[in-house]
Short mmCIF file of C-alpha atoms in Angstrom, two decimals:
data_model
loop_
_atom_site.label_atom_id
_atom_site.label_comp_id
_atom_site.label_asym_id
_atom_site.label_seq_id
_atom_site.Cartn_x
_atom_site.Cartn_y
_atom_site.Cartn_z
CA UNK A 1 121.75 95.93 129.10
CA UNK A 2 118.34 95.32 127.53
CA UNK A 3 117.98 93.70 124.12
CA UNK A 4 115.43 95.58 122.02
CA UNK A 5 113.93 95.54 118.55
CA UNK A 6 112.25 98.35 116.61
CA UNK A 7 109.14 97.51 114.57
CA UNK A 8 107.87 100.24 112.24
CA UNK A 9 106.94 100.35 108.56
CA UNK A 10 108.29 103.91 108.13
CA UNK A 11 111.98 104.12 107.28
CA UNK A 12 112.39 107.56 108.87
CA UNK A 13 110.71 106.41 112.08
CA UNK A 14 112.97 103.35 112.31
CA UNK A 15 116.21 105.21 111.67
CA UNK A 16 115.39 108.20 113.90
CA UNK A 17 114.38 106.00 116.84
CA UNK A 18 117.52 103.89 116.41
CA UNK A 19 119.64 107.05 116.49
CA UNK A 20 117.86 108.42 119.57
CA UNK A 21 118.36 105.14 121.43
CA UNK A 22 122.04 104.97 120.48
CA UNK A 23 122.64 108.53 121.64
CA UNK A 24 120.49 108.66 124.77
CA UNK A 25 119.85 105.18 126.19
CA UNK A 26 123.09 103.40 127.05
CA UNK A 27 121.28 100.42 128.56
CA UNK A 28 119.50 99.57 125.27
CA UNK A 29 121.07 97.30 122.67
CA UNK A 30 119.08 97.25 119.43
CA UNK A 31 119.25 93.62 118.32
CA UNK A 32 117.16 94.07 115.19
CA UNK A 33 114.88 96.30 113.16
CA UNK A 34 111.69 95.12 111.43
CA UNK A 35 109.51 96.75 108.79
CA UNK A 36 106.48 94.57 109.55
CA UNK A 37 104.88 92.29 112.11
CA UNK A 38 106.01 89.21 110.17
CA UNK A 39 109.64 90.40 110.28
CA UNK A 40 109.24 91.08 114.01
CA UNK A 41 108.00 87.53 114.58
CA UNK A 42 111.12 86.21 112.90
CA UNK A 43 113.36 88.37 115.11
CA UNK A 44 111.53 87.20 118.24
CA UNK A 45 111.89 83.58 117.18
CA UNK A 46 115.67 83.84 116.90
CA UNK A 47 116.59 86.33 119.63
CA UNK A 48 115.99 86.82 123.35
CA UNK A 49 114.29 90.21 123.37
CA UNK A 50 113.51 92.24 126.49
CA UNK A 51 111.83 95.23 124.89
CA UNK A 52 109.96 96.00 121.66
CA UNK A 53 109.39 99.50 120.30
CA UNK A 54 106.23 98.65 118.39
CA UNK A 55 104.35 100.82 115.92
CA UNK A 56 100.57 100.43 116.00
CA UNK A 57 99.37 101.46 112.52
CA UNK A 58 101.13 99.42 109.85
CA UNK A 59 99.88 98.02 106.53
CA UNK A 60 98.66 94.45 106.67
CA UNK A 61 99.03 93.34 110.28
CA UNK A 62 99.14 96.10 112.89
CA UNK A 63 101.03 96.19 116.17
CA UNK A 64 98.22 94.49 118.08
CA UNK A 65 98.58 91.41 115.88
CA UNK A 66 101.96 90.78 117.51
CA UNK A 67 100.49 90.80 121.03
CA UNK A 68 99.68 87.04 121.21
CA UNK A 69 103.31 86.14 120.59
CA UNK A 70 104.53 88.80 123.04
CA UNK A 71 102.24 87.46 125.74
CA UNK A 72 103.92 84.05 125.59
CA UNK A 73 107.34 85.56 126.31
CA UNK A 74 108.90 87.86 128.89
CA UNK A 75 109.15 90.67 126.39
CA UNK A 76 107.84 94.12 127.27
CA UNK A 77 106.40 96.67 124.87
CA UNK A 78 106.67 100.40 124.32
CA UNK A 79 104.17 101.39 121.66
CA UNK A 80 105.04 104.11 119.17
CA UNK A 81 102.00 105.80 117.73
CA UNK A 82 100.56 108.76 115.89
CA UNK A 83 97.64 108.99 118.33
CA UNK A 84 97.60 112.15 120.40
CA UNK A 85 98.25 112.28 124.13
CA UNK A 86 94.64 112.99 125.07
CA UNK A 87 93.53 109.70 123.51
CA UNK A 88 96.14 107.82 125.47
CA UNK A 89 95.62 109.23 128.97
CA UNK A 90 93.37 106.29 129.80
CA UNK A 91 96.24 103.83 129.45
CA UNK A 92 98.89 105.66 131.48
CA UNK A 93 98.22 103.46 134.52
CA UNK A 94 99.06 100.25 132.66
CA UNK A 95 102.43 98.54 133.09
CA UNK A 96 103.39 99.64 129.57
CA UNK A 97 104.14 102.94 127.87
CA UNK A 98 103.84 104.70 124.56
CA UNK A 99 105.74 107.26 122.56
CA UNK A 100 103.95 109.82 120.46
CA UNK A 101 105.55 110.49 117.08
CA UNK A 102 107.66 112.56 116.57
CA UNK A 103 109.46 111.04 119.53
CA UNK A 104 110.63 113.41 122.26
CA UNK A 105 114.03 112.59 123.80
CA UNK A 106 112.91 113.11 127.39
CA UNK A 107 109.80 110.98 126.88
CA UNK A 108 111.96 108.27 125.33
CA UNK A 109 114.31 108.26 128.33
CA UNK A 110 111.38 108.14 130.74
CA UNK A 111 109.74 105.27 128.87
CA UNK A 112 112.99 103.27 128.77
CA UNK A 113 113.60 103.85 132.49
CA UNK A 114 110.07 102.74 133.28
CA UNK A 115 110.46 99.60 131.15
CA UNK A 116 113.78 98.82 132.84
CA UNK A 117 112.08 98.96 136.25
CA UNK A 118 109.24 96.70 135.03
CA UNK A 119 111.72 94.13 133.82
CA UNK A 120 113.83 94.33 136.98
CA UNK A 121 110.74 93.83 139.14
CA UNK A 122 109.70 90.82 137.01
CA UNK A 123 106.03 91.69 136.76
CA UNK A 124 103.78 88.64 136.74
CA UNK A 125 102.47 87.28 133.46
CA UNK A 126 98.92 88.05 134.61
CA UNK A 127 99.58 91.74 135.23
CA UNK A 128 101.54 92.20 132.01
CA UNK A 129 99.00 90.43 129.83
CA UNK A 130 96.18 92.33 131.45
CA UNK A 131 97.99 95.57 130.67
CA UNK A 132 98.33 94.65 126.99
CA UNK A 133 94.65 93.72 126.76
CA UNK A 134 93.59 96.95 128.46
CA UNK A 135 95.78 98.94 126.08
CA UNK A 136 94.17 97.31 123.04
CA UNK A 137 90.68 98.00 124.40
CA UNK A 138 91.39 101.62 125.30
CA UNK A 139 93.01 102.42 121.96
CA UNK A 140 90.10 100.89 120.07
CA UNK A 141 87.98 103.89 121.16
CA UNK A 142 89.23 106.23 118.48
CA UNK A 143 86.63 108.98 118.77
CA UNK A 144 88.95 110.79 121.18
CA UNK A 145 91.74 111.18 118.63
CA UNK A 146 92.24 114.85 117.84
CA UNK A 147 95.66 114.87 116.16
CA UNK A 148 97.68 112.60 113.93
CA UNK A 149 101.34 112.62 112.94
CA UNK A 150 102.00 112.53 109.21
CA UNK A 151 105.47 111.50 108.00
CA UNK A 152 106.61 114.13 105.50
CA UNK A 153 109.98 112.85 104.32
CA UNK A 154 112.22 114.85 106.65
CA UNK A 155 110.18 114.28 109.80
CA UNK A 156 106.55 114.57 110.91
CA UNK A 157 103.76 117.08 110.63
CA UNK A 158 101.38 117.16 113.60
CA UNK A 159 97.92 117.84 112.20
CA UNK A 160 94.64 118.45 114.00
CA UNK A 161 92.00 116.23 112.47
CA UNK A 162 89.67 119.24 112.37
CA UNK A 163 92.07 120.86 109.88
CA UNK A 164 91.80 117.96 107.42
CA UNK A 165 89.35 118.88 104.65
CA UNK A 166 89.72 115.71 102.62
CA UNK A 167 92.23 113.02 101.71
CA UNK A 168 92.77 111.69 98.21
CA UNK A 169 94.50 108.52 97.11
CA UNK A 170 97.41 108.74 94.70
CA UNK A 171 98.56 105.20 93.95
CA UNK A 172 100.16 103.99 97.24
CA UNK A 173 100.19 107.52 98.66
CA UNK A 174 97.61 109.63 100.48
CA UNK A 175 97.38 113.38 99.89
CA UNK A 176 95.99 115.42 102.80
CA UNK A 177 94.21 118.65 101.85
CA UNK A 178 94.21 121.00 104.83
CA UNK A 179 92.07 123.98 105.78
CA UNK A 180 95.00 126.38 105.26
CA UNK A 181 95.28 125.03 101.67
CA UNK A 182 98.51 123.14 102.41
CA UNK A 183 98.91 119.62 101.06
CA UNK A 184 100.85 116.81 102.73
CA UNK A 185 101.65 113.64 100.81
CA UNK A 186 102.14 110.51 102.92
CA UNK A 187 103.44 107.12 101.77
CA UNK A 188 100.51 105.20 103.25
CA UNK A 189 97.35 103.95 101.59
CA UNK A 190 93.98 105.56 102.21
CA UNK A 191 92.58 102.53 104.07
CA UNK A 192 94.92 103.11 107.02
CA UNK A 193 93.46 106.57 107.61
CA UNK A 194 89.93 105.31 107.04
CA UNK A 195 90.50 103.00 110.03
CA UNK A 196 92.17 105.62 112.23
CA UNK A 197 90.00 108.71 111.78
CA UNK A 198 86.73 109.06 113.80
CA UNK A 199 83.94 107.43 111.83
CA UNK A 200 81.31 109.97 112.90
CA UNK A 201 83.28 112.81 111.28
CA UNK A 202 85.09 111.24 108.33
CA UNK A 203 83.73 109.09 105.54
CA UNK A 204 85.26 107.29 102.60
CA UNK A 205 82.98 108.30 99.75
CA UNK A 206 85.05 106.83 96.92
CA UNK A 207 87.95 104.42 96.55
CA UNK A 208 90.14 107.51 96.16
CA UNK A 209 88.55 109.94 98.65
CA UNK A 210 87.87 110.46 102.35
CA UNK A 211 86.03 113.62 103.34
CA UNK A 212 85.64 115.50 106.60
CA UNK A 213 81.90 116.08 106.95
CA UNK A 214 82.60 119.33 108.80
CA UNK A 215 83.58 120.82 105.43
CA UNK A 216 80.58 119.58 103.45
CA UNK A 217 78.81 122.55 101.83
CA UNK A 218 76.39 120.81 99.50
CA UNK A 219 75.81 117.72 97.42
CA UNK A 220 73.91 117.14 94.21
CA UNK A 221 73.18 114.41 91.67
CA UNK A 222 73.56 116.30 88.39
CA UNK A 223 76.39 114.12 87.12
CA UNK A 224 76.16 111.30 89.59
CA UNK A 225 76.36 112.11 93.28
CA UNK A 226 78.92 114.85 93.87
CA UNK A 227 80.00 116.71 96.98
CA UNK A 228 81.08 120.33 97.08
CA UNK A 229 83.25 121.22 100.05
CA UNK A 230 83.57 124.60 101.73
CA UNK A 231 86.89 125.21 100.00
CA UNK A 232 85.25 124.66 96.59
CA UNK A 233 86.72 121.18 95.96
CA UNK A 234 84.37 118.77 94.22
CA UNK A 235 84.45 115.11 95.25
CA UNK A 236 82.63 112.28 93.45
CA UNK A 237 80.72 109.73 95.51
CA UNK A 238 80.83 106.21 94.10
CA UNK A 239 77.51 104.53 93.34
CA UNK A 240 78.04 101.75 95.86
CA UNK A 241 78.75 104.27 98.61
CA UNK A 242 75.92 106.68 97.78
CA UNK A 243 73.25 105.21 100.08
CA UNK A 244 75.77 104.91 102.93
CA UNK A 245 76.70 108.54 102.38
CA UNK A 246 73.08 109.68 102.60
CA UNK A 247 72.62 107.75 105.85
CA UNK A 248 75.87 109.14 107.23
CA UNK A 249 74.84 112.71 106.44
CA UNK A 250 71.58 112.17 108.33
CA UNK A 251 73.30 110.71 111.39
CA UNK A 252 76.06 113.33 111.25
CA UNK A 253 73.49 116.13 111.14
CA UNK A 254 71.78 114.66 114.21
CA UNK A 255 75.11 114.15 115.97
CA UNK A 256 76.21 117.70 115.22
CA UNK A 257 72.92 119.25 116.35
CA UNK A 258 73.24 117.50 119.71
CA UNK A 259 76.58 119.17 120.52
#
């Protein structure tokens, strides 16, 4: 029996993973559930944990911020993430695993079996730490990300980043405007998606807006700098971001012409 904790800021993700483990992984005992890295540290300080199901993108500290404490223990990690499989192929050889949200039952079973074998074989500290470091390095190259998973209340919507026209902030929520005119509201702040989405294609032009430069139709300065997207939406560019926007448009045009 392996003692595990679940670390994820999304309530649906925590509860659904707990249910899947209870129903499908008899050798896993969930010793605790944390909504943040700080809560996870507290659980680790008071429990002997074999395995952590660790979300990567969380407000405040992300999953990687827990790595130093994990490295000083014999705890193993299965990352849960909204990054697509193509972006993660580079890390498959590491002595760790990942689960793409929404979590597939067969992939969960495979990941748990793999982790059980790692623990049974008592991998050396050097190999395990090296694996964690390699994972962090490989995931930091985010230009390969082509899909993200957006929690929608009842589950997740898998969205190609090329279908995102723009994202607007609505208090502590982010509203995704898609090419098919659908809207998906997510209970995460805009900054999290600013950090995740490829910087060459997406730009935060205002405290309340991120735009996909693929959908830029024109921009003008009649009433302050304003963008007009291909779907007709008009987006204001803040004064302090105007010069950065102009530079980004230049570099994006060069990048796009080289394809």
